[in-house]
């Protein structure tokens, strides 16, 4: 029936056209740090940086906002990337031994939602090559590519292989130059006998082009031999007979010497003098972190400076026994020596230095290190080599993201104050970073989400209110003096980066946030039942925090909380820095994780819910208004805290037993057949049988006795008609996991209709906020209530607090009857108010077999008609698709596939903006931004000025600008060459992430 | 008459039920102790005396929490009625010679809506239309409630079966499990193996097993009219759970020997009834025959049924509307609140009513939180 209705509606051409103008689904840009990076490259001419990932993606970054993404057809790890400098092309080597050529291509203008869009430059694969196996050699690993070298002239690609052969490809045609191929035999012939000693030279480990003489390359073999090879004459100019296993090579700028790094943690400097054809010994050889065995130096860079001594940068080389597990990179110049200590693995690094041939010195300005979890930039021109904040690629996940929240249309005043608070913080952070650990958890980070690059604004830590086991204040004093420490310690470690996966205390984790952008009040609620109200202040303050405890169990008997304890308060908290400062702390008892929170700043009320019940608190008068227990008497699970330990222990035990059994079975061939082994066999067979048994699903209606039925899922404040159709007033709505909805009528002094006066006259205590239960709705299908929102007489959602009273939004229609939208996991339903009777509904689960995960009321603007917009209900299901329904008719409009249904964390992390965009986590470190609106889209539309013509479009039409990537100074970073374009951009959106 | 009198002064409403009985146009309200009431006969005589109809043969019915009108004719269902009252028990008394009340699922609502849409709906056993055709009475059909039926026999191919399970009001679990499996379909290209969903297990004593209409390894084709082809096991599970209060599954039974044939249905009408009372569906269109999956009738049926079935429970809090009045009453003078009904009742009974109500309002106020200052 529904299908028919839908189909019939679909045939209306007028409506179809409007829908096309309103809705369009696009995944626009990924924010954050690429998940599992595996390769790094830099183009000094275009100032582009490219990062390849294990999933086969290539991302090019230019100035903030300039981004290009390409995805290989196979999801194979990108192992190397090389730019064709200045051409807007790059070569990538994949783990499956294929080489791909990518190119920035201008696109044709296209029509989206009736609006013409300019052509956009995109990254596209144009060619690929697979090195064929050599006939006669069975092992395919012989032609496995180990290194690539692209000559400066960009017309020849040198390939080093596992088998020790070097091959040469013409670029960009990617055709093999057969006659050029250099096999190991050719080299070994010219070796002195005592060096040859019958052993192979091993794979090619490094290829480096001579910095001054074109056509000469340095070939380094794994065994230690380095050959200076002349490509034109096909002759080995010089041989360097290294004895240590080679890891990498680097030329000095003049070409007079080169440096090799080795497996034993040492590096050697070799002189290149033309008079000798065979150099048996290096000029010098050093093991910096010896004398005990060290790990290999994976990569080494040697940069000359005007000031004199060269700058030496290398990764690895740590003493194996003591610091073998550290991820380190050493910077060394003269006596200055710093060992950068990272929290994750070093993937690759490069320096930004002058590349012009005329210049005599490298003079590196910055070091860029790609780590597994973040990108770190070091300023090499400032003494002490401090790290620079990156303009983008900020690690969102420096501590795991627990929830996020998007706020659009931030008033300029709040914006400004936030930025100021953030700036003040950055200054402090630098000082702190020197000190050492940055154990942050329970933080709220504010990000500027207006552009393509998500930039950090301000960080709020809630941890300083509480006393944790490893209190940072104790350790800070110790670490305050970095000089003292450095003298004592060898190697001179310096902690760099902010990725910190270890949290001090999981209870600090934040579950829900709510911000009122007009009154600058912020509510943050956490895992241990803590609800904190913050106010924004520009001054430092040392006021006392008010604490209030609310018992949500309401003296229910027979329950004991087995979960975690509440957080202990710090007796003397340090003064609160400018920014958001805590005003009131409400502690829910039992201290279960907060599952819902609502803030109404105009009435000075906060509401919060846990798995036991919900509470209402007046933070202005500092008194508890209401506590309501929602527990079902039979629900035992709710009492055991967030994890049922008993169950999981049992499960893990069972699993480990099974594992033991299986391992025994695998070794049974050797075992003698005894009765016991037979029993084991039978057991194993049983276990296996259990594994293959088909999955069964029980078909049973939800019952009131289901576990965790009392969890409060959503809370909402609304000024509406609950008592009768003539008097409206403040109300509070709460929905639970078992499909119950409680509606309370609130008496807020000074708010709502004239009822207040008469009531106040009767009672002296009328100055307090009061709550009276008005309605209790039990949804028949008992599915969890995902969201409640009240609609005004026109069927539009009520405006936020202050919006109506301060004329920031059109006032809600209070003359016609209101209605309430209750979205459960199974159904969407609109009830009329005050008599709660069902008006419209859509049974999503019954029809589609999918369950509602997230809903949002979104306003969609037409892409063509200036002032036409529609309120639409957007609904994300457990299958990862988006369903859009009109309001309040709840008729389905469109459906888009958005997230893979297996990506549970992606679905759980999804947030919507008020104008039809959204974000979800594609990986622990990246947000995918998408747009459902045909009008409101934020995506990178970038253009690049190149020597070559971008195909298929005249120059005049596209927006041209030379993007620059610059880390020279901090101020450089702030000024942006943003050329992304965002259609319809009246807002300054803000995204908050919680850790 | 002596029973209610002995009940003066009982405060807590847990121990007392409000009874509101209706006979023709007259209402009586009285209280009844929950624990120490007698049997059905005693209650029957009490009602007769209250309504001043001694000696008139009547049928008793009560409205259960789902709005169903259920009979009271023995001790067991009387106790059930008393236990299900919270706290109000609505009794409807009809004369025996009158048209018997239609007992059964949703009979109260259905009556309100004037028995519309019965053409589409399966005729419940209760709706025997006795007015038109006094059928052969085998038992007292109004004493039973329907739990399952085979429907749409005339539009489905013989190899398929559409089963409706009524979960309402019973405490029996639906009692079956489903699993993934492989189904063999005959297509123009030949035999094809496609993934399907099957019943994997029936719970002993569950609704599915007791009806005997579903069996292990039956393939599930539709859930409430929605085709399950291409849907995952979890999706089908969610659909079934979402429809569990009125579940209509179309299955292809693994045991094809007990299939209902069209001829049998029409001649005897003993199996279900298919609602085929002279509708156009008596001659199924070839399209419906060849493509049974798109039988939209049941969808419509499911929907129309839903409108009635799926009513959410909305509890208005009386105290919100009246507590101010009550409070002032209590404060000013402990006068008795006038009863809404203008039937003269013994004083004692009125008192018990009021005390009951007071207890109720106090209860709700206490529940509301500690902030209300009386």
PDB file of N, CA, C and O in Angstrom, chain A residues 1 625-626 696-701 763 771 773-780 827 829 831 836 841 843 845-849 851 879, chain B residues 173-178 200 226 231 234-235 237-239 242-244 299 306 310-317 320 368 371 373:
ATOM      1  N   UNK A   1       0.842  -1.194   0.000  1.00  0.00           N
ATOM      2  CA  UNK A   1       0.000   0.000   0.000  1.00  0.00           C
ATOM      3  C   UNK A   1       0.874   1.239   0.000  1.00  0.00           C
ATOM      4  O   UNK A   1       0.728   2.136  -0.812  1.00  0.00           O
ATOM      5  N   UNK A 625      15.067  19.792  40.242  1.00  0.00           N
ATOM      6  CA  UNK A 625      13.636  19.965  40.070  1.00  0.00           C
ATOM      7  C   UNK A 625      12.932  18.625  40.078  1.00  0.00           C
ATOM      8  O   UNK A 625      11.903  18.449  40.706  1.00  0.00           O
ATOM      9  N   UNK A 626      13.522  17.666  39.387  1.00  0.00           N
ATOM     10  CA  UNK A 626      12.804  16.430  39.172  1.00  0.00           C
ATOM     11  C   UNK A 626      13.795  15.295  38.995  1.00  0.00           C
ATOM     12  O   UNK A 626      14.833  15.455  38.364  1.00  0.00           O
ATOM     13  N   UNK A 696      20.516 -18.302  13.741  1.00  0.00           N
ATOM     14  CA  UNK A 696      19.072 -18.284  13.913  1.00  0.00           C
ATOM     15  C   UNK A 696      18.650 -16.965  14.531  1.00  0.00           C
ATOM     16  O   UNK A 696      19.395 -16.368  15.290  1.00  0.00           O
ATOM     17  N   UNK A 697      17.485 -16.525  14.207  1.00  0.00           N
ATOM     18  CA  UNK A 697      16.953 -15.312  14.830  1.00  0.00           C
ATOM     19  C   UNK A 697      15.596 -15.630  15.442  1.00  0.00           C
ATOM     20  O   UNK A 697      14.756 -16.259  14.808  1.00  0.00           O
ATOM     21  N   UNK A 698      15.427 -15.191  16.650  1.00  0.00           N
ATOM     22  CA  UNK A 698      14.192 -15.455  17.348  1.00  0.00           C
ATOM     23  C   UNK A 698      13.171 -14.394  16.952  1.00  0.00           C
ATOM     24  O   UNK A 698      13.500 -13.212  16.866  1.00  0.00           O
ATOM     25  N   UNK A 699      11.979 -14.827  16.674  1.00  0.00           N
ATOM     26  CA  UNK A 699      10.924 -13.879  16.333  1.00  0.00           C
ATOM     27  C   UNK A 699      10.024 -13.731  17.548  1.00  0.00           C
ATOM     28  O   UNK A 699       9.282 -14.648  17.897  1.00  0.00           O
ATOM     29  N   UNK A 700      10.143 -12.623  18.213  1.00  0.00           N
ATOM     30  CA  UNK A 700       9.335 -12.420  19.406  1.00  0.00           C
ATOM     31  C   UNK A 700       9.096 -10.927  19.568  1.00  0.00           C
ATOM     32  O   UNK A 700       9.998 -10.131  19.324  1.00  0.00           O
ATOM     33  N   UNK A 701       7.911 -10.552  19.902  1.00  0.00           N
ATOM     34  CA  UNK A 701       7.695  -9.120  20.128  1.00  0.00           C
ATOM     35  C   UNK A 701       8.508  -8.646  21.318  1.00  0.00           C
ATOM     36  O   UNK A 701       8.855  -9.429  22.205  1.00  0.00           O
ATOM     37  N   UNK A 763       1.126  29.937  46.101  1.00  0.00           N
ATOM     38  CA  UNK A 763       2.199  29.263  46.818  1.00  0.00           C
ATOM     39  C   UNK A 763       3.415  30.165  46.967  1.00  0.00           C
ATOM     40  O   UNK A 763       3.859  30.807  46.033  1.00  0.00           O
ATOM     41  N   UNK A 771       7.805  20.646  38.157  1.00  0.00           N
ATOM     42  CA  UNK A 771       7.484  19.760  37.046  1.00  0.00           C
ATOM     43  C   UNK A 771       6.365  18.829  37.458  1.00  0.00           C
ATOM     44  O   UNK A 771       6.383  18.280  38.557  1.00  0.00           O
ATOM     45  N   UNK A 773       3.951  15.625  35.990  1.00  0.00           N
ATOM     46  CA  UNK A 773       3.788  14.668  34.895  1.00  0.00           C
ATOM     47  C   UNK A 773       2.473  14.936  34.186  1.00  0.00           C
ATOM     48  O   UNK A 773       1.413  14.971  34.804  1.00  0.00           O
ATOM     49  N   UNK A 774       2.532  15.138  32.902  1.00  0.00           N
ATOM     50  CA  UNK A 774       1.334  15.434  32.143  1.00  0.00           C
ATOM     51  C   UNK A 774       0.827  14.232  31.383  1.00  0.00           C
ATOM     52  O   UNK A 774      -0.350  13.894  31.462  1.00  0.00           O
ATOM     53  N   UNK A 775       1.724  13.597  30.659  1.00  0.00           N
ATOM     54  CA  UNK A 775       1.294  12.488  29.811  1.00  0.00           C
ATOM     55  C   UNK A 775       2.341  11.391  29.883  1.00  0.00           C
ATOM     56  O   UNK A 775       3.530  11.646  30.046  1.00  0.00           O
ATOM     57  N   UNK A 776       1.846  10.191  29.725  1.00  0.00           N
ATOM     58  CA  UNK A 776       2.747   9.069  29.603  1.00  0.00           C
ATOM     59  C   UNK A 776       2.290   8.292  28.385  1.00  0.00           C
ATOM     60  O   UNK A 776       1.122   7.900  28.309  1.00  0.00           O
ATOM     61  N   UNK A 777       3.147   8.117  27.441  1.00  0.00           N
ATOM     62  CA  UNK A 777       2.771   7.405  26.224  1.00  0.00           C
ATOM     63  C   UNK A 777       3.582   6.127  26.164  1.00  0.00           C
ATOM     64  O   UNK A 777       4.796   6.156  26.323  1.00  0.00           O
ATOM     65  N   UNK A 778       2.899   5.034  25.975  1.00  0.00           N
ATOM     66  CA  UNK A 778       3.609   3.767  25.771  1.00  0.00           C
ATOM     67  C   UNK A 778       3.369   3.341  24.334  1.00  0.00           C
ATOM     68  O   UNK A 778       2.256   2.995  23.965  1.00  0.00           O
ATOM     69  N   UNK A 779       4.408   3.402  23.527  1.00  0.00           N
ATOM     70  CA  UNK A 779       4.271   2.950  22.143  1.00  0.00           C
ATOM     71  C   UNK A 779       4.023   1.452  22.155  1.00  0.00           C
ATOM     72  O   UNK A 779       4.689   0.706  22.865  1.00  0.00           O
ATOM     73  N   UNK A 780       3.049   1.034  21.372  1.00  0.00           N
ATOM     74  CA  UNK A 780       2.636  -0.362  21.393  1.00  0.00           C
ATOM     75  C   UNK A 780       3.774  -1.279  20.974  1.00  0.00           C
ATOM     76  O   UNK A 780       3.905  -2.384  21.478  1.00  0.00           O
ATOM     77  N   UNK A 827       9.254   3.069  13.918  1.00  0.00           N
ATOM     78  CA  UNK A 827       8.206   3.870  13.297  1.00  0.00           C
ATOM     79  C   UNK A 827       8.463   5.353  13.489  1.00  0.00           C
ATOM     80  O   UNK A 827       9.074   5.771  14.464  1.00  0.00           O
ATOM     81  N   UNK A 829       6.151   8.747  13.896  1.00  0.00           N
ATOM     82  CA  UNK A 829       4.749   9.007  14.199  1.00  0.00           C
ATOM     83  C   UNK A 829       4.582  10.454  14.598  1.00  0.00           C
ATOM     84  O   UNK A 829       5.379  10.984  15.368  1.00  0.00           O
ATOM     85  N   UNK A 831       1.919  12.898  16.518  1.00  0.00           N
ATOM     86  CA  UNK A 831       0.738  12.935  17.359  1.00  0.00           C
ATOM     87  C   UNK A 831       0.279  14.383  17.498  1.00  0.00           C
ATOM     88  O   UNK A 831       1.100  15.291  17.545  1.00  0.00           O
ATOM     89  N   UNK A 836      -3.146  13.548  22.839  1.00  0.00           N
ATOM     90  CA  UNK A 836      -2.150  12.799  22.071  1.00  0.00           C
ATOM     91  C   UNK A 836      -2.850  11.744  21.227  1.00  0.00           C
ATOM     92  O   UNK A 836      -3.165  10.665  21.696  1.00  0.00           O
ATOM     93  N   UNK A 841       1.803   8.497  10.332  1.00  0.00           N
ATOM     94  CA  UNK A 841       2.899   7.629  10.757  1.00  0.00           C
ATOM     95  C   UNK A 841       3.499   6.942   9.563  1.00  0.00           C
ATOM     96  O   UNK A 841       2.888   6.871   8.489  1.00  0.00           O
ATOM     97  N   UNK A 843       5.651   3.298   9.017  1.00  0.00           N
ATOM     98  CA  UNK A 843       6.232   2.127   9.680  1.00  0.00           C
ATOM     99  C   UNK A 843       7.408   1.650   8.862  1.00  0.00           C
ATOM    100  O   UNK A 843       7.273   0.832   7.956  1.00  0.00           O
ATOM    101  N   UNK A 845      10.247  -0.042   9.671  1.00  0.00           N
ATOM    102  CA  UNK A 845      10.751  -1.411   9.830  1.00  0.00           C
ATOM    103  C   UNK A 845       9.803  -2.418   9.203  1.00  0.00           C
ATOM    104  O   UNK A 845      10.226  -3.362   8.550  1.00  0.00           O
ATOM    105  N   UNK A 846       8.523  -2.196   9.385  1.00  0.00           N
ATOM    106  CA  UNK A 846       7.559  -3.142   8.844  1.00  0.00           C
ATOM    107  C   UNK A 846       7.626  -3.179   7.325  1.00  0.00           C
ATOM    108  O   UNK A 846       7.347  -4.196   6.705  1.00  0.00           O
ATOM    109  N   UNK A 847       7.992  -2.049   6.718  1.00  0.00           N
ATOM    110  CA  UNK A 847       8.004  -2.005   5.261  1.00  0.00           C
ATOM    111  C   UNK A 847       9.367  -2.311   4.660  1.00  0.00           C
ATOM    112  O   UNK A 847       9.450  -2.943   3.627  1.00  0.00           O
ATOM    113  N   UNK A 848      10.401  -1.810   5.285  1.00  0.00           N
ATOM    114  CA  UNK A 848      11.710  -1.913   4.652  1.00  0.00           C
ATOM    115  C   UNK A 848      12.630  -2.902   5.362  1.00  0.00           C
ATOM    116  O   UNK A 848      13.680  -3.250   4.818  1.00  0.00           O
ATOM    117  N   UNK A 849      12.286  -3.268   6.555  1.00  0.00           N
ATOM    118  CA  UNK A 849      13.163  -4.160   7.295  1.00  0.00           C
ATOM    119  C   UNK A 849      14.393  -3.481   7.839  1.00  0.00           C
ATOM    120  O   UNK A 849      15.374  -4.130   8.148  1.00  0.00           O
ATOM    121  N   UNK A 851      16.021  -0.372  10.577  1.00  0.00           N
ATOM    122  CA  UNK A 851      15.699   0.296  11.831  1.00  0.00           C
ATOM    123  C   UNK A 851      16.309   1.684  11.852  1.00  0.00           C
ATOM    124  O   UNK A 851      17.398   1.913  11.334  1.00  0.00           O
ATOM    125  N   UNK A 879      20.938   0.092   8.073  1.00  0.00           N
ATOM    126  CA  UNK A 879      21.543  -0.394   6.837  1.00  0.00           C
ATOM    127  C   UNK A 879      22.404   0.682   6.189  1.00  0.00           C
ATOM    128  O   UNK A 879      22.925   0.487   5.098  1.00  0.00           O
TER     129      UNK A 879
ATOM    130  N   UNK B 173       4.396 -16.986  23.783  1.00  0.00           N
ATOM    131  CA  UNK B 173       5.339 -16.394  22.821  1.00  0.00           C
ATOM    132  C   UNK B 173       4.957 -16.813  21.412  1.00  0.00           C
ATOM    133  O   UNK B 173       4.279 -17.820  21.216  1.00  0.00           O
ATOM    134  N   UNK B 174       5.364 -16.013  20.445  1.00  0.00           N
ATOM    135  CA  UNK B 174       5.148 -16.425  19.056  1.00  0.00           C
ATOM    136  C   UNK B 174       5.848 -17.754  18.813  1.00  0.00           C
ATOM    137  O   UNK B 174       5.329 -18.622  18.143  1.00  0.00           O
ATOM    138  N   UNK B 175       7.070 -17.832  19.356  1.00  0.00           N
ATOM    139  CA  UNK B 175       7.721 -19.130  19.441  1.00  0.00           C
ATOM    140  C   UNK B 175       8.215 -19.718  18.154  1.00  0.00           C
ATOM    141  O   UNK B 175       7.974 -20.883  17.882  1.00  0.00           O
ATOM    142  N   UNK B 176       8.914 -18.939  17.343  1.00  0.00           N
ATOM    143  CA  UNK B 176       9.647 -19.579  16.259  1.00  0.00           C
ATOM    144  C   UNK B 176      10.911 -18.808  15.924  1.00  0.00           C
ATOM    145  O   UNK B 176      11.071 -17.652  16.294  1.00  0.00           O
ATOM    146  N   UNK B 177      11.805 -19.513  15.235  1.00  0.00           N
ATOM    147  CA  UNK B 177      13.094 -18.951  14.859  1.00  0.00           C
ATOM    148  C   UNK B 177      13.232 -19.038  13.345  1.00  0.00           C
ATOM    149  O   UNK B 177      12.668 -19.946  12.723  1.00  0.00           O
ATOM    150  N   UNK B 178      13.992 -18.111  12.769  1.00  0.00           N
ATOM    151  CA  UNK B 178      14.220 -18.179  11.330  1.00  0.00           C
ATOM    152  C   UNK B 178      15.716 -18.244  11.044  1.00  0.00           C
ATOM    153  O   UNK B 178      16.539 -17.884  11.884  1.00  0.00           O
ATOM    154  N   UNK B 200      13.424 -22.108  11.242  1.00  0.00           N
ATOM    155  CA  UNK B 200      14.413 -23.088  11.656  1.00  0.00           C
ATOM    156  C   UNK B 200      13.959 -23.883  12.864  1.00  0.00           C
ATOM    157  O   UNK B 200      14.418 -24.992  13.070  1.00  0.00           O
ATOM    158  N   UNK B 226       4.958  -7.736   2.402  1.00  0.00           N
ATOM    159  CA  UNK B 226       6.201  -7.240   1.813  1.00  0.00           C
ATOM    160  C   UNK B 226       7.075  -8.433   1.448  1.00  0.00           C
ATOM    161  O   UNK B 226       7.369  -9.281   2.288  1.00  0.00           O
ATOM    162  N   UNK B 231      16.235  -9.481   0.972  1.00  0.00           N
ATOM    163  CA  UNK B 231      16.400  -8.929   2.307  1.00  0.00           C
ATOM    164  C   UNK B 231      17.224  -9.895   3.157  1.00  0.00           C
ATOM    165  O   UNK B 231      17.114 -11.110   3.018  1.00  0.00           O
ATOM    166  N   UNK B 234      18.554 -10.434   9.107  1.00  0.00           N
ATOM    167  CA  UNK B 234      18.288  -9.432  10.130  1.00  0.00           C
ATOM    168  C   UNK B 234      17.142  -8.518   9.730  1.00  0.00           C
ATOM    169  O   UNK B 234      16.326  -8.127  10.557  1.00  0.00           O
ATOM    170  N   UNK B 235      17.093  -8.187   8.445  1.00  0.00           N
ATOM    171  CA  UNK B 235      16.002  -7.341   7.992  1.00  0.00           C
ATOM    172  C   UNK B 235      14.662  -8.047   8.164  1.00  0.00           C
ATOM    173  O   UNK B 235      13.691  -7.456   8.630  1.00  0.00           O
ATOM    174  N   UNK B 237      14.010 -10.412  10.220  1.00  0.00           N
ATOM    175  CA  UNK B 237      13.733 -10.488  11.653  1.00  0.00           C
ATOM    176  C   UNK B 237      13.099  -9.193  12.139  1.00  0.00           C
ATOM    177  O   UNK B 237      12.081  -9.193  12.835  1.00  0.00           O
ATOM    178  N   UNK B 238      13.698  -8.072  11.751  1.00  0.00           N
ATOM    179  CA  UNK B 238      13.175  -6.781  12.193  1.00  0.00           C
ATOM    180  C   UNK B 238      11.756  -6.568  11.683  1.00  0.00           C
ATOM    181  O   UNK B 238      10.905  -6.044  12.403  1.00  0.00           O
ATOM    182  N   UNK B 239      11.508  -6.979  10.442  1.00  0.00           N
ATOM    183  CA  UNK B 239      10.164  -6.796   9.897  1.00  0.00           C
ATOM    184  C   UNK B 239       9.152  -7.617  10.684  1.00  0.00           C
ATOM    185  O   UNK B 239       8.055  -7.164  10.975  1.00  0.00           O
ATOM    186  N   UNK B 242       8.599  -6.121  14.071  1.00  0.00           N
ATOM    187  CA  UNK B 242       7.823  -4.891  13.965  1.00  0.00           C
ATOM    188  C   UNK B 242       6.352  -5.190  13.739  1.00  0.00           C
ATOM    189  O   UNK B 242       5.483  -4.412  14.124  1.00  0.00           O
ATOM    190  N   UNK B 243       6.056  -6.312  13.113  1.00  0.00           N
ATOM    191  CA  UNK B 243       4.668  -6.665  12.839  1.00  0.00           C
ATOM    192  C   UNK B 243       4.131  -7.692  13.824  1.00  0.00           C
ATOM    193  O   UNK B 243       3.072  -8.265  13.591  1.00  0.00           O
ATOM    194  N   UNK B 244       4.880  -7.947  14.888  1.00  0.00           N
ATOM    195  CA  UNK B 244       4.590  -9.132  15.688  1.00  0.00           C
ATOM    196  C   UNK B 244       3.200  -9.122  16.303  1.00  0.00           C
ATOM    197  O   UNK B 244       2.649 -10.173  16.564  1.00  0.00           O
ATOM    198  N   UNK B 299      -1.514  -6.384   1.914  1.00  0.00           N
ATOM    199  CA  UNK B 299      -0.852  -5.179   2.401  1.00  0.00           C
ATOM    200  C   UNK B 299      -1.901  -4.210   2.882  1.00  0.00           C
ATOM    201  O   UNK B 299      -1.838  -3.666   3.979  1.00  0.00           O
ATOM    202  N   UNK B 306      -3.923  -2.418  10.991  1.00  0.00           N
ATOM    203  CA  UNK B 306      -3.005  -1.685  11.836  1.00  0.00           C
ATOM    204  C   UNK B 306      -3.663  -0.490  12.489  1.00  0.00           C
ATOM    205  O   UNK B 306      -3.456  -0.200  13.643  1.00  0.00           O
ATOM    206  N   UNK B 310      -2.799  -0.868  16.261  1.00  0.00           N
ATOM    207  CA  UNK B 310      -1.548  -0.293  16.703  1.00  0.00           C
ATOM    208  C   UNK B 310      -1.773   0.970  17.509  1.00  0.00           C
ATOM    209  O   UNK B 310      -1.134   1.971  17.287  1.00  0.00           O
ATOM    210  N   UNK B 311      -2.720   0.922  18.392  1.00  0.00           N
ATOM    211  CA  UNK B 311      -2.947   2.138  19.153  1.00  0.00           C
ATOM    212  C   UNK B 311      -2.019   2.130  20.351  1.00  0.00           C
ATOM    213  O   UNK B 311      -1.929   1.154  21.082  1.00  0.00           O
ATOM    214  N   UNK B 312      -1.307   3.197  20.531  1.00  0.00           N
ATOM    215  CA  UNK B 312      -0.398   3.300  21.648  1.00  0.00           C
ATOM    216  C   UNK B 312      -1.175   3.656  22.898  1.00  0.00           C
ATOM    217  O   UNK B 312      -2.236   4.250  22.830  1.00  0.00           O
ATOM    218  N   UNK B 313      -0.602   3.268  23.992  1.00  0.00           N
ATOM    219  CA  UNK B 313      -1.259   3.510  25.261  1.00  0.00           C
ATOM    220  C   UNK B 313      -0.918   4.907  25.734  1.00  0.00           C
ATOM    221  O   UNK B 313       0.248   5.248  25.886  1.00  0.00           O
ATOM    222  N   UNK B 314      -1.926   5.720  25.904  1.00  0.00           N
ATOM    223  CA  UNK B 314      -1.659   7.079  26.351  1.00  0.00           C
ATOM    224  C   UNK B 314      -2.303   7.284  27.704  1.00  0.00           C
ATOM    225  O   UNK B 314      -3.504   7.125  27.861  1.00  0.00           O
ATOM    226  N   UNK B 315      -1.466   7.550  28.669  1.00  0.00           N
ATOM    227  CA  UNK B 315      -1.974   7.725  30.014  1.00  0.00           C
ATOM    228  C   UNK B 315      -1.996   9.189  30.351  1.00  0.00           C
ATOM    229  O   UNK B 315      -0.958   9.837  30.445  1.00  0.00           O
ATOM    230  N   UNK B 316      -3.171   9.712  30.476  1.00  0.00           N
ATOM    231  CA  UNK B 316      -3.302  11.100  30.884  1.00  0.00           C
ATOM    232  C   UNK B 316      -3.160  11.118  32.384  1.00  0.00           C
ATOM    233  O   UNK B 316      -3.705  10.272  33.081  1.00  0.00           O
ATOM    234  N   UNK B 317      -2.443  12.061  32.858  1.00  0.00           N
ATOM    235  CA  UNK B 317      -2.346  12.148  34.295  1.00  0.00           C
ATOM    236  C   UNK B 317      -3.460  13.032  34.803  1.00  0.00           C
ATOM    237  O   UNK B 317      -3.488  14.222  34.579  1.00  0.00           O
ATOM    238  N   UNK B 320      -2.739  16.141  36.859  1.00  0.00           N
ATOM    239  CA  UNK B 320      -2.292  17.382  36.243  1.00  0.00           C
ATOM    240  C   UNK B 320      -3.459  18.317  36.062  1.00  0.00           C
ATOM    241  O   UNK B 320      -3.360  19.513  36.292  1.00  0.00           O
ATOM    242  N   UNK B 368       5.503  11.773  41.066  1.00  0.00           N
ATOM    243  CA  UNK B 368       5.957  12.871  40.219  1.00  0.00           C
ATOM    244  C   UNK B 368       7.257  13.476  40.688  1.00  0.00           C
ATOM    245  O   UNK B 368       7.909  14.183  39.954  1.00  0.00           O
ATOM    246  N   UNK B 371       8.952  17.589  44.448  1.00  0.00           N
ATOM    247  CA  UNK B 371       8.955  19.039  44.392  1.00  0.00           C
ATOM    248  C   UNK B 371       7.581  19.639  44.619  1.00  0.00           C
ATOM    249  O   UNK B 371       7.471  20.801  44.881  1.00  0.00           O
ATOM    250  N   UNK B 373       4.750  20.905  46.427  1.00  0.00           N
ATOM    251  CA  UNK B 373       4.495  21.250  47.825  1.00  0.00           C
ATOM    252  C   UNK B 373       3.011  21.420  47.997  1.00  0.00           C
ATOM    253  O   UNK B 373       2.404  22.270  47.390  1.00  0.00           O
TER     254      UNK B 373
END
